CSV table of C-alpha atoms in Angstrom, one decimal:
chain,number,residue,atom,x,y,z
A,222,MET,CA,-58.4,-44.8,34.2
A,223,GLY,CA,-62.1,-44.1,34.6
A,224,LYS,CA,-64.1,-47.0,33.6
A,225,VAL,CA,-61.9,-49.5,31.6
A,226,THR,CA,-64.6,-50.4,29.2
A,227,GLY,CA,-66.2,-46.7,29.2
A,228,PHE,CA,-65.1,-45.8,25.5
A,229,LEU,CA,-66.9,-48.9,24.5
A,230,GLU,CA,-70.1,-48.3,26.2
A,231,PHE,CA,-70.8,-44.6,26.1
A,232,GLN,CA,-71.2,-42.4,23.2
A,233,ARG,CA,-70.0,-38.8,23.1
A,234,LEU,CA,-72.5,-36.3,24.2
A,235,GLN,CA,-72.5,-32.7,22.9
A,236,GLU,CA,-73.4,-29.9,25.4
A,237,ALA,CA,-77.1,-28.8,25.1
A,238,SER,CA,-77.7,-25.4,23.8
A,239,GLU,CA,-80.7,-23.2,23.3
A,240,PRO,CA,-82.5,-23.5,19.7
A,241,ALA,CA,-81.2,-21.1,17.0
A,242,ASN,CA,-84.4,-19.3,16.5
A,243,ALA,CA,-84.5,-18.3,20.1
A,244,ARG,CA,-80.9,-17.4,21.0
A,245,ILE,CA,-80.6,-15.1,18.1
A,246,ARG,CA,-82.8,-12.8,20.0
A,247,HIS,CA,-80.1,-12.1,22.7
A,248,TYR,CA,-76.5,-11.7,23.3
A,249,LYS,CA,-76.2,-14.1,26.2
A,250,GLU,CA,-74.4,-17.6,26.1
A,251,PHE,CA,-76.6,-20.3,24.9
A,252,THR,CA,-74.4,-23.5,25.6
A,253,LEU,CA,-75.0,-25.1,29.0
A,254,HIS,CA,-72.4,-27.3,30.8
A,255,LEU,CA,-72.9,-30.9,31.4
A,256,SER,CA,-74.8,-32.2,34.4
A,257,ASP,CA,-72.7,-34.1,37.0
A,258,ASP,CA,-74.0,-37.4,35.8
A,259,GLN,CA,-73.3,-36.6,32.2
A,260,ALA,CA,-69.8,-35.3,33.0
A,261,LYS,CA,-69.1,-38.6,34.7
A,262,VAL,CA,-70.1,-40.6,31.8
A,263,GLN,CA,-68.0,-38.4,29.5
A,264,GLY,CA,-65.0,-38.7,31.8
A,265,ALA,CA,-65.5,-42.6,31.6
A,266,ARG,CA,-64.8,-42.6,28.0
A,267,CYS,CA,-61.2,-41.7,28.5
A,268,MET,CA,-59.5,-44.9,27.5
A,269,ASP,CA,-56.2,-45.2,29.4
A,270,CYS,CA,-54.5,-45.3,26.1
A,271,GLY,CA,-51.0,-45.3,27.5
A,272,ILE,CA,-49.6,-42.3,25.6
A,273,PRO,CA,-52.0,-39.6,26.0
A,274,PHE,CA,-51.8,-37.7,22.7
A,275,CYS,CA,-54.2,-35.2,24.1
A,276,ASN,CA,-51.6,-33.6,26.4
A,277,ASN,CA,-49.3,-32.7,23.5
A,278,GLY,CA,-52.2,-31.7,21.5
A,279,CYS,CA,-53.1,-29.1,24.1
A,280,PRO,CA,-50.8,-26.0,23.9
A,281,VAL,CA,-50.8,-25.7,27.7
A,282,ASN,CA,-50.3,-29.4,28.1
A,283,ASN,CA,-53.4,-29.9,30.3
A,284,ILE,CA,-53.1,-33.2,32.3
A,285,ILE,CA,-56.4,-34.5,30.7
A,286,PRO,CA,-56.4,-38.0,31.4
A,287,ASP,CA,-56.1,-37.3,35.1
A,288,TRP,CA,-59.0,-34.9,35.4
A,289,ASN,CA,-61.1,-37.0,33.1
A,290,ASP,CA,-60.7,-39.8,35.8
A,291,MET,CA,-61.3,-37.5,38.9
A,292,VAL,CA,-64.5,-36.2,37.2
A,293,TYR,CA,-65.6,-39.9,36.6
A,294,ARG,CA,-65.0,-40.6,40.2
A,295,GLY,CA,-66.7,-37.4,41.4
A,296,THR,CA,-63.6,-35.8,42.9
A,297,TYR,CA,-64.5,-32.1,41.3
A,298,ARG,CA,-62.4,-30.1,43.4
A,299,GLU,CA,-59.2,-32.1,42.9
A,300,ALA,CA,-60.0,-32.0,39.1
A,301,LEU,CA,-60.1,-28.1,39.2
A,302,GLU,CA,-56.7,-28.1,41.1
A,303,ASN,CA,-55.3,-30.3,38.7
A,304,LEU,CA,-56.7,-28.2,35.7
A,305,HIS,CA,-55.4,-25.0,37.2
A,306,SER,CA,-52.1,-26.4,37.6
A,307,THR,CA,-51.6,-25.8,33.8
A,308,ASN,CA,-54.3,-23.5,32.9
A,309,ASN,CA,-55.1,-20.0,34.4
A,310,PHE,CA,-58.4,-19.5,32.9
A,311,PRO,CA,-60.1,-22.7,31.8
A,312,GLU,CA,-63.5,-20.7,31.8
A,313,PHE,CA,-62.0,-18.9,28.4
A,314,THR,CA,-60.6,-22.1,26.8
A,315,GLY,CA,-63.6,-24.5,27.9
A,316,ARG,CA,-65.9,-22.1,26.0
A,317,ILE,CA,-63.9,-20.6,22.9
A,318,CYS,CA,-61.0,-23.0,22.5
A,319,PRO,CA,-61.3,-25.0,19.2
A,320,ALA,CA,-59.9,-28.1,21.3
A,321,PRO,CA,-56.9,-29.4,19.4
A,322,CYS,CA,-56.7,-31.7,22.2
A,323,GLU,CA,-59.7,-33.6,21.0
A,324,ALA,CA,-58.1,-33.7,17.5
A,325,ALA,CA,-55.3,-35.6,19.2
A,326,CYS,CA,-57.5,-38.0,21.3
A,327,THR,CA,-56.5,-41.7,20.5
A,328,LEU,CA,-60.2,-42.6,20.7
A,329,GLY,CA,-60.6,-40.1,17.7
A,330,ILE,CA,-58.7,-42.6,15.6
A,331,ASN,CA,-61.9,-44.6,14.8
A,332,SER,CA,-64.6,-43.1,16.9
A,333,ASP,CA,-65.7,-39.7,18.3
A,334,PRO,CA,-63.0,-38.4,20.6
A,335,VAL,CA,-63.6,-37.7,24.3
A,336,GLY,CA,-65.6,-34.4,24.8
A,337,ILE,CA,-62.4,-32.8,26.7
A,338,LYS,CA,-63.6,-29.4,26.0
A,339,SER,CA,-67.0,-30.1,27.6
A,340,ILE,CA,-65.6,-31.6,30.6
A,341,GLU,CA,-63.1,-28.7,31.1
A,342,HIS,CA,-66.0,-26.4,30.9
A,343,PHE,CA,-67.9,-28.6,33.5
A,344,ILE,CA,-64.9,-28.5,35.9
A,345,ILE,CA,-64.3,-24.8,36.0
A,346,ASP,CA,-68.1,-23.9,36.2
A,347,LYS,CA,-68.3,-26.3,39.2
A,348,GLY,CA,-65.5,-24.5,40.7
A,349,TRP,CA,-67.0,-21.3,40.5
A,350,GLU,CA,-70.4,-22.3,41.5
A,351,ASN,CA,-69.0,-23.9,44.7
A,352,GLY,CA,-66.7,-21.1,45.6
A,353,TRP,CA,-63.3,-23.1,45.1
A,354,VAL,CA,-61.7,-20.5,43.0
A,355,VAL,CA,-60.1,-18.1,45.3
A,356,PRO,CA,-57.0,-15.7,45.3
A,357,GLN,CA,-53.6,-17.0,45.8
A,358,PRO,CA,-51.7,-14.0,47.1
A,359,ALA,CA,-48.1,-14.7,47.5
A,360,GLU,CA,-46.7,-15.4,51.1
A,361,THR,CA,-43.7,-13.1,50.6
A,362,LYS,CA,-42.9,-10.3,48.3
A,363,THR,CA,-39.7,-9.8,46.3
A,364,GLY,CA,-39.6,-6.2,46.0
A,365,LYS,CA,-39.3,-6.6,42.2
A,366,LYS,CA,-41.7,-4.7,39.9
A,367,VAL,CA,-42.8,-5.9,36.5
A,368,ALA,CA,-44.9,-4.0,34.0
A,369,VAL,CA,-47.2,-5.9,31.5
A,370,VAL,CA,-48.3,-4.2,28.4
A,371,GLY,CA,-51.6,-5.6,27.2
A,372,ALA,CA,-54.4,-7.1,29.1
A,373,GLY,CA,-55.4,-9.9,26.9
A,374,PRO,CA,-55.0,-13.5,27.9
A,375,ALA,CA,-51.4,-13.6,27.5
A,376,GLY,CA,-50.9,-10.7,29.5
A,377,MET,CA,-53.4,-11.7,32.1
A,378,ALA,CA,-51.7,-15.2,32.6
A,379,ALA,CA,-48.1,-13.7,32.7
A,380,ALA,CA,-49.4,-11.2,35.4
A,381,GLN,CA,-51.2,-13.7,37.7
A,382,GLN,CA,-48.2,-16.2,37.6
A,383,LEU,CA,-45.7,-13.2,38.5
A,384,ALA,CA,-47.8,-11.9,41.3
A,385,ARG,CA,-48.4,-15.3,42.7
A,386,VAL,CA,-44.5,-15.5,43.2
A,387,GLY,CA,-44.3,-12.3,45.1
A,388,HIS,CA,-43.5,-9.7,42.2
A,389,ASP,CA,-45.5,-6.3,42.1
A,390,VAL,CA,-47.3,-6.3,38.9
A,391,THR,CA,-48.9,-3.5,36.9
A,392,VAL,CA,-50.8,-4.2,33.7
A,393,PHE,CA,-51.3,-1.6,31.3
A,394,GLU,CA,-54.2,-1.8,28.8
A,395,LYS,CA,-55.2,0.9,26.2
A,396,ASN,CA,-58.9,-0.1,26.1
A,397,ASP,CA,-61.2,1.1,29.0
A,398,ARG,CA,-61.7,-2.5,30.2
A,399,VAL,CA,-59.5,-5.5,30.7
A,400,GLY,CA,-59.4,-8.4,28.4
A,401,GLY,CA,-58.0,-7.5,25.1
A,402,LEU,CA,-59.5,-9.6,22.2
A,403,LEU,CA,-61.4,-11.5,24.8
A,404,ARG,CA,-63.4,-8.4,25.8
A,405,TYR,CA,-63.7,-6.7,22.6
A,406,GLY,CA,-63.4,-9.6,19.8
A,407,ILE,CA,-65.2,-12.4,21.1
A,408,PRO,CA,-68.9,-12.0,21.0
A,409,ASP,CA,-70.7,-12.1,24.4
A,410,PHE,CA,-72.9,-15.2,22.9
A,411,LYS,CA,-69.9,-17.1,22.8
A,412,MET,CA,-68.1,-15.9,26.0
A,413,GLU,CA,-70.0,-13.4,28.5
A,414,LYS,CA,-67.6,-10.9,29.8
A,415,SER,CA,-68.4,-11.6,33.5
A,416,HIS,CA,-66.0,-14.5,33.2
A,417,ILE,CA,-63.1,-11.9,32.6
A,418,ASP,CA,-64.4,-9.6,35.4
A,419,ARG,CA,-64.5,-12.1,38.2
A,420,ARG,CA,-60.7,-13.3,37.1
A,421,VAL,CA,-59.8,-9.7,37.2
A,422,GLU,CA,-61.1,-9.4,40.9
A,423,GLN,CA,-59.3,-12.6,41.8
A,424,MET,CA,-56.0,-11.0,40.4
A,425,LYS,CA,-56.5,-7.7,42.1
A,426,ALA,CA,-56.9,-9.7,45.2
A,427,GLU,CA,-53.8,-11.3,44.5
A,428,GLY,CA,-51.8,-8.0,44.3
A,429,VAL,CA,-52.1,-7.2,40.4
A,430,THR,CA,-52.8,-3.5,39.7
A,431,PHE,CA,-54.7,-2.9,36.3
A,432,ARG,CA,-54.3,0.5,34.6
A,433,THR,CA,-56.9,0.9,31.8
A,434,GLY,CA,-56.9,3.7,29.2
A,435,VAL,CA,-53.3,4.0,29.0
A,436,LEU,CA,-51.3,3.6,25.8
A,437,VAL,CA,-47.7,2.7,25.9
A,438,GLY,CA,-45.9,4.6,23.1
A,439,LYS,CA,-46.7,7.0,20.4
A,440,ASP,CA,-47.5,7.4,16.6
A,441,PHE,CA,-50.3,5.0,16.5
A,442,PRO,CA,-53.3,5.4,14.1
A,443,ALA,CA,-55.9,7.9,15.3
A,444,LYS,CA,-58.4,5.3,16.2
A,445,ILE,CA,-55.9,3.6,18.5
A,446,MET,CA,-55.0,7.0,20.2
A,447,ASN,CA,-58.5,7.9,20.7
A,448,LEU,CA,-58.9,4.9,22.9
A,449,ALA,CA,-56.6,6.0,25.6
A,450,LYS,CA,-57.0,8.7,28.3
A,451,GLU,CA,-53.1,9.0,28.7
A,452,THR,CA,-49.8,7.8,27.4
A,453,ILE,CA,-46.7,6.4,28.8
A,454,SER,CA,-43.3,6.1,27.1
A,455,PRO,CA,-41.5,3.1,26.9
A,456,GLU,CA,-38.4,4.7,28.5
A,457,GLN,CA,-40.4,5.4,31.6
A,458,LEU,CA,-41.6,1.9,31.9
A,459,GLN,CA,-37.9,0.8,31.6
A,460,LYS,CA,-36.9,3.4,34.2
A,461,ASP,CA,-39.6,2.6,36.7
A,462,PHE,CA,-39.8,-1.4,36.5
A,463,ASP,CA,-37.3,-4.2,36.8
A,464,ALA,CA,-38.9,-6.0,33.8
A,465,VAL,CA,-41.4,-5.1,31.0
A,466,ILE,CA,-43.5,-7.7,29.0
A,467,ILE,CA,-45.2,-6.7,25.8
A,468,THR,CA,-48.3,-8.8,25.1
A,469,GLY,CA,-50.6,-6.9,22.8
A,470,GLY,CA,-53.0,-8.9,20.3
A,471,ALA,CA,-52.1,-9.1,16.4
A,472,GLU,CA,-54.5,-6.3,15.6
A,473,GLN,CA,-53.3,-5.3,12.3
A,474,PRO,CA,-56.1,-6.8,9.9
A,475,ARG,CA,-55.4,-8.0,6.4
A,476,ASP,CA,-56.9,-5.5,3.9
A,477,LEU,CA,-58.8,-6.2,0.5
A,478,PRO,CA,-57.0,-4.1,-2.1
A,479,VAL,CA,-59.7,-4.1,-4.7
A,480,PRO,CA,-61.5,-1.2,-6.6
A,481,GLY,CA,-64.4,0.2,-4.3
A,482,ARG,CA,-62.6,-0.7,-0.9
A,483,GLU,CA,-63.0,2.9,0.0
A,484,LEU,CA,-66.9,2.9,-0.2
A,485,ASP,CA,-69.0,3.4,3.0
A,486,GLY,CA,-70.3,0.2,4.4
A,487,VAL,CA,-67.1,-1.9,3.9
A,488,HIS,CA,-65.4,-2.4,7.2
A,489,TYR,CA,-63.0,-4.6,9.2
A,490,ALA,CA,-64.4,-7.1,11.4
A,491,MET,CA,-62.8,-5.6,14.2
A,492,GLU,CA,-64.5,-2.3,13.5
A,493,PHE,CA,-67.9,-4.1,13.6
A,494,LEU,CA,-67.6,-6.5,16.5
A,495,PRO,CA,-66.3,-4.5,19.5
A,496,LEU,CA,-68.9,-2.0,18.9
A,497,GLN,CA,-71.8,-4.7,19.9
A,498,ASN,CA,-69.7,-5.8,22.9
A,499,ARG,CA,-69.4,-2.1,24.0
A,500,VAL,CA,-73.4,-1.8,23.7
A,501,ASN,CA,-73.8,-5.0,25.7
A,502,ALA,CA,-71.6,-3.5,28.3
A,503,GLY,CA,-73.8,-0.6,28.7
A,504,ASP,CA,-71.9,1.8,26.6
A,505,LYS,CA,-73.8,4.5,24.6
A,506,LEU,CA,-72.6,4.8,21.1
A,507,LYS,CA,-73.4,7.3,18.5
A,508,ASP,CA,-72.3,5.4,15.3
A,509,GLN,CA,-72.5,1.7,15.7
A,510,ILE,CA,-72.2,-0.3,12.6
A,511,LYS,CA,-75.5,-2.2,12.3
A,512,ALA,CA,-76.3,-5.0,10.2
A,513,THR,CA,-80.2,-4.5,10.7
A,514,GLY,CA,-82.0,-4.9,7.5
A,515,LYS,CA,-79.2,-5.1,5.4
A,516,HIS,CA,-77.7,-7.5,3.0
A,517,VAL,CA,-74.4,-8.5,4.5
A,518,VAL,CA,-71.4,-10.1,2.9
A,519,VAL,CA,-68.6,-11.4,5.1
A,520,ILE,CA,-65.1,-12.2,3.3
A,521,GLY,CA,-63.3,-14.7,5.3
A,522,GLY,CA,-64.2,-18.2,6.5
A,523,GLY,CA,-62.6,-18.4,9.8
A,524,ASP,CA,-63.8,-17.9,13.4
A,525,THR,CA,-63.9,-14.1,13.0
A,526,GLY,CA,-66.0,-14.3,10.0
A,527,SER,CA,-68.4,-16.7,12.0
A,528,ASP,CA,-68.5,-14.2,14.6
A,529,CYS,CA,-69.7,-11.6,12.2
A,530,VAL,CA,-72.5,-13.9,10.9
A,531,GLY,CA,-73.6,-14.6,14.4
A,532,THR,CA,-73.5,-10.7,15.3
A,533,SER,CA,-75.3,-9.7,11.8
A,534,ASN,CA,-78.1,-12.3,12.6
A,535,ARG,CA,-78.7,-10.9,15.9
A,536,HIS,CA,-79.0,-7.5,14.6
A,537,GLY,CA,-81.6,-8.7,12.1
A,538,ALA,CA,-79.9,-8.7,8.8
A,539,ALA,CA,-81.8,-9.2,5.7
A,540,SER,CA,-79.4,-11.9,4.5
A,541,VAL,CA,-75.8,-13.0,5.3
A,542,VAL,CA,-73.4,-14.5,2.9
A,543,GLN,CA,-69.9,-15.8,3.8
A,544,PHE,CA,-67.4,-16.6,1.6
A,545,GLU,CA,-63.8,-18.1,1.4
A,546,LEU,CA,-61.0,-17.9,-1.0
A,547,LEU,CA,-60.1,-21.5,-0.4
A,548,PRO,CA,-61.9,-24.6,-1.7
A,549,GLN,CA,-64.3,-26.1,0.5
A,550,PRO,CA,-62.8,-28.8,2.7
A,551,PRO,CA,-64.1,-32.3,3.0
A,552,GLU,CA,-66.8,-33.1,5.6
A,553,THR,CA,-64.8,-35.8,7.2
A,554,GLU,CA,-60.8,-35.7,7.5
A,555,ASN,CA,-58.6,-38.4,6.4
A,556,LYS,CA,-57.8,-39.6,10.0
A,557,PRO,CA,-55.1,-42.0,9.2
A,558,LEU,CA,-53.2,-39.4,7.3
A,559,VAL,CA,-53.6,-36.5,9.8
A,560,TRP,CA,-54.1,-37.7,13.3
A,561,PRO,CA,-53.0,-36.6,15.9
A,562,TYR,CA,-52.6,-33.2,14.1
A,563,TRP,CA,-55.2,-30.6,13.6
A,564,PRO,CA,-57.2,-31.6,10.5
A,565,THR,CA,-58.7,-29.6,7.7
A,566,LYS,CA,-62.4,-30.3,7.4
A,567,LEU,CA,-65.6,-28.8,6.9
A,568,ARG,CA,-66.6,-26.9,10.2
A,569,THR,CA,-70.0,-25.6,11.1
A,570,SER,CA,-70.2,-23.1,13.9
A,571,SER,CA,-73.3,-22.3,15.8
A,572,SER,CA,-73.4,-19.1,14.1
A,573,HIS,CA,-73.8,-20.8,10.8
A,574,GLU,CA,-76.5,-23.0,12.0
A,575,GLU,CA,-78.3,-19.6,12.8
A,576,GLY,CA,-78.6,-18.8,9.3
A,577,CYS,CA,-76.0,-18.2,6.5
A,578,ASP,CA,-75.0,-18.9,3.0
A,579,ARG,CA,-71.7,-20.0,2.7
A,580,ASP,CA,-69.5,-20.5,-0.4
A,581,TRP,CA,-65.9,-21.4,-1.2
A,582,ALA,CA,-63.2,-20.8,-3.8
A,583,VAL,CA,-64.6,-17.2,-4.4
A,584,ALA,CA,-62.4,-14.3,-5.0
A,585,THR,CA,-63.7,-10.7,-4.8
A,586,LYS,CA,-63.0,-8.5,-7.9
A,587,ARG,CA,-64.5,-5.3,-6.9
A,588,LEU,CA,-67.0,-3.4,-4.9
A,589,GLU,CA,-69.5,-1.0,-6.4
A,590,GLY,CA,-72.1,1.5,-5.3
A,591,LYS,CA,-73.7,4.9,-5.6
A,592,ASN,CA,-73.3,8.1,-3.7
A,593,GLY,CA,-70.3,6.7,-2.0
A,594,LYS,CA,-72.1,3.6,-0.4
A,595,VAL,CA,-71.7,0.2,-1.3
A,596,GLU,CA,-74.5,-1.6,-3.2
A,597,LYS,CA,-73.0,-4.8,-4.5
A,598,LEU,CA,-69.8,-7.1,-4.8
A,599,ILE,CA,-68.5,-8.6,-7.9
A,600,ALA,CA,-66.8,-12.0,-7.6
A,601,ALA,CA,-65.5,-14.6,-9.5
A,602,ARG,CA,-64.9,-18.5,-9.0
A,603,VAL,CA,-61.3,-19.6,-8.7
A,604,GLU,CA,-59.4,-22.7,-8.8
A,605,TRP,CA,-56.0,-23.8,-7.6
A,606,LYS,CA,-53.6,-25.2,-10.2
A,607,ASP,CA,-49.8,-25.9,-9.2
A,608,GLY,CA,-50.2,-23.9,-6.2
A,609,LYS,CA,-51.5,-20.8,-7.7
A,610,MET,CA,-54.9,-19.4,-7.9
A,611,VAL,CA,-56.5,-19.1,-11.3
A,612,GLU,CA,-59.8,-17.3,-11.9
A,613,VAL,CA,-62.6,-19.7,-13.6
A,614,PRO,CA,-63.5,-18.4,-16.9
A,615,ASN,CA,-66.9,-16.8,-17.4
A,616,SER,CA,-67.4,-17.4,-13.6
A,617,GLU,CA,-68.1,-13.9,-12.6
A,618,PHE,CA,-71.3,-13.0,-10.5
A,619,GLU,CA,-72.5,-10.3,-8.2
A,620,LEU,CA,-74.1,-10.3,-4.7
A,621,LYS,CA,-76.1,-7.6,-3.3
A,622,ALA,CA,-74.0,-6.0,-0.3
A,623,ASP,CA,-75.1,-3.2,1.9
A,624,LEU,CA,-72.4,-4.2,4.5
A,625,VAL,CA,-69.1,-6.0,3.6
A,626,LEU,CA,-67.2,-7.4,6.6
A,627,LEU,CA,-63.7,-8.2,6.1
A,628,ALA,CA,-62.6,-11.1,8.2
A,629,MET,CA,-59.4,-12.3,6.5
A,630,GLY,CA,-57.0,-12.7,9.4
A,631,PHE,CA,-54.6,-10.6,10.9
A,632,VAL,CA,-51.0,-10.0,9.6
A,633,SER,CA,-49.2,-8.7,12.7
A,634,PRO,CA,-49.4,-6.7,15.8
A,635,VAL,CA,-49.9,-2.8,15.5
A,636,GLN,CA,-46.5,-1.7,14.7
A,637,GLY,CA,-46.4,1.3,16.9
A,638,ILE,CA,-45.8,-0.4,20.2
A,639,LEU,CA,-42.7,-2.5,18.8
A,640,ASP,CA,-41.2,0.6,17.1
A,641,ALA,CA,-41.7,2.6,20.2
A,642,PHE,CA,-39.7,0.0,22.1
A,643,GLY,CA,-37.2,-0.5,19.3
A,644,VAL,CA,-37.7,-4.1,19.5
A,645,GLU,CA,-36.1,-6.1,16.5
A,646,LYS,CA,-38.9,-7.8,14.4
A,647,ASP,CA,-39.1,-11.0,12.5
A,648,ALA,CA,-40.1,-11.3,8.9
A,649,ARG,CA,-44.0,-11.1,9.7
A,650,GLY,CA,-43.5,-8.0,11.8
A,651,ASN,CA,-43.7,-9.8,15.2
A,652,ALA,CA,-41.4,-9.1,18.2
A,653,ARG,CA,-38.3,-11.6,17.8
A,654,ALA,CA,-37.8,-13.5,20.8
A,655,ALA,CA,-37.0,-17.4,21.2
A,656,THR,CA,-39.2,-19.6,23.5
A,657,GLU,CA,-36.1,-21.9,24.8
A,658,GLY,CA,-32.8,-21.3,26.2
A,659,ASP,CA,-31.5,-18.6,28.7
A,660,LYS,CA,-33.0,-15.7,26.9
A,661,ALA,CA,-36.5,-17.3,26.5
A,662,TYR,CA,-39.1,-14.6,25.4
A,663,TYR,CA,-36.4,-11.9,25.8
A,664,THR,CA,-36.2,-9.3,23.1
A,665,SER,CA,-33.4,-7.4,21.6
A,666,VAL,CA,-34.1,-4.5,24.2
A,667,ASP,CA,-32.9,-4.6,27.4
A,668,LYS,CA,-35.5,-5.8,30.3
A,669,VAL,CA,-38.1,-6.2,27.8
A,670,PHE,CA,-39.9,-9.5,27.0
A,671,ALA,CA,-42.6,-10.4,24.5
A,672,ALA,CA,-45.3,-13.1,24.5
A,673,GLY,CA,-48.6,-14.2,22.9
A,674,ASP,CA,-49.8,-12.7,19.5
A,675,MET,CA,-47.1,-10.0,19.8
A,676,ARG,CA,-44.5,-12.7,19.6
A,677,ARG,CA,-46.0,-15.5,17.5
A,678,GLY,CA,-48.5,-13.7,15.6
A,679,GLN,CA,-52.3,-14.4,15.3
A,680,SER,CA,-53.1,-17.5,17.3
A,681,LEU,CA,-55.5,-19.2,19.8
A,682,VAL,CA,-56.3,-17.9,23.3
A,683,VAL,CA,-54.9,-21.2,24.7
A,684,TRP,CA,-51.6,-20.3,23.0
A,685,ALA,CA,-51.6,-16.9,24.7
A,686,ILE,CA,-52.1,-18.4,27.8
A,687,ARG,CA,-49.2,-20.8,27.3
A,688,GLU,CA,-46.8,-18.0,26.2
A,689,GLY,CA,-47.9,-15.9,29.2
A,690,ARG,CA,-47.2,-18.5,31.6
A,691,GLN,CA,-43.9,-19.4,30.0
A,692,CYS,CA,-42.8,-15.9,29.9
A,693,ALA,CA,-43.7,-15.4,33.4
A,694,ARG,CA,-41.3,-18.1,34.2
A,695,ALA,CA,-38.5,-16.6,32.2
A,696,VAL,CA,-39.0,-13.1,33.7
A,697,ASP,CA,-39.1,-14.6,37.3
A,698,GLU,CA,-35.7,-16.5,36.4
A,699,TYR,CA,-34.3,-13.2,35.0
A,700,LEU,CA,-35.2,-11.3,38.1
A,701,MET,CA,-34.5,-13.8,40.9
A,702,GLY,CA,-31.9,-16.3,39.1
A,703,SER,CA,-34.2,-19.3,39.5
A,704,SER,CA,-37.8,-20.0,39.2
A,705,VAL,CA,-40.4,-22.3,41.0
A,706,LEU,CA,-43.1,-21.4,38.3
A,707,PRO,CA,-44.0,-24.1,35.8
A,708,ARG,CA,-43.3,-23.9,32.0
């Protein structure tokens, strides 16, 4: 596997990136893929460990040791074919996936793990640069029609798989562009939208039809209704198509029920982030939420909060503070205890490096302001005792805040679509559907399947791709009695 002694000889190499003081002046990607020689060396670090835990650490079960070896040997096109056999969109995961595969790497037990994500990034960029990524239309058509509701990574993966085995697939998307949260949630500096656009062109050449600005169902909040140019009823889809897959994202954000929440200047992260993406795409907006010259407080320590930090810095915020309710995690995980599972440890993102004051074990008590506008946030220190959060006595403090961004995760899909279809839901408000057995991904409603965040709740792009692929196989089996699609 690669070079037998490579993991002893070579060190892990991080991908190069533009300096923080330069990259905050633009919204383009700033991370470069490895050179050919660098990629070969990193591939050589794969250690032929016997049981490749990275495969199971990866939700799409990428055949990682094989393409590491192929990169080491310079057979890049073969590596690309191997990568595409399990992952429809490695240019997405190679940029924004947190890489649970690397947490499971055997070399990571006592050393730096193999740079799997950087190698994946290298392979797919090499493929696009050389014109190896081409449409794969079906040789024969089945005559079956499938509707996919939601054009995020789960919907795109399901649509592409089903089109490649000959079904006529139409994807319905409420937004004006394809991509879901990849398009309007992930900032351009983490993933430029041209990567989505060229996949859409590939999928169109494979026979997929995209209908944007179309909302399926009714009785949605006004801000969602305003996105769409037209609406279609679930009954119409069930009549016109042989199967329907609902793959929308978990877009219902967790709220902050404290005094002052109603003040102007307090917004959900997903009211803030999509607007900048639209501006980057050339849209003219009247009322963009801007952090320019403001004291920004981001509540929530996850990836969405980090994206708010990076965007605020690019706007030219006067200051950015991000805090988290939970205690500060350790800088280094206890590997013997947690390997090969995803560890809890301190993670510093590229956005944090660009400028941000971070704090932990902080709870918001109230928001205060004048003339209806937020001016400060009152918080307190908390500690955890017997599994319960307790405020630390006399720990209250205040932060200057002109803009407060709520990035505390998402609780469920927007309920309108599930209610419109009449789909049975689980305790968290997601579509209830199993992932195994004869009725995998099949909901309680005839002909209707669910995958991605719509079924499992807020999760990673790589989980969305996995669910889309597996759901596609389940739909193909439902329509044809059997399937050649991989799970």
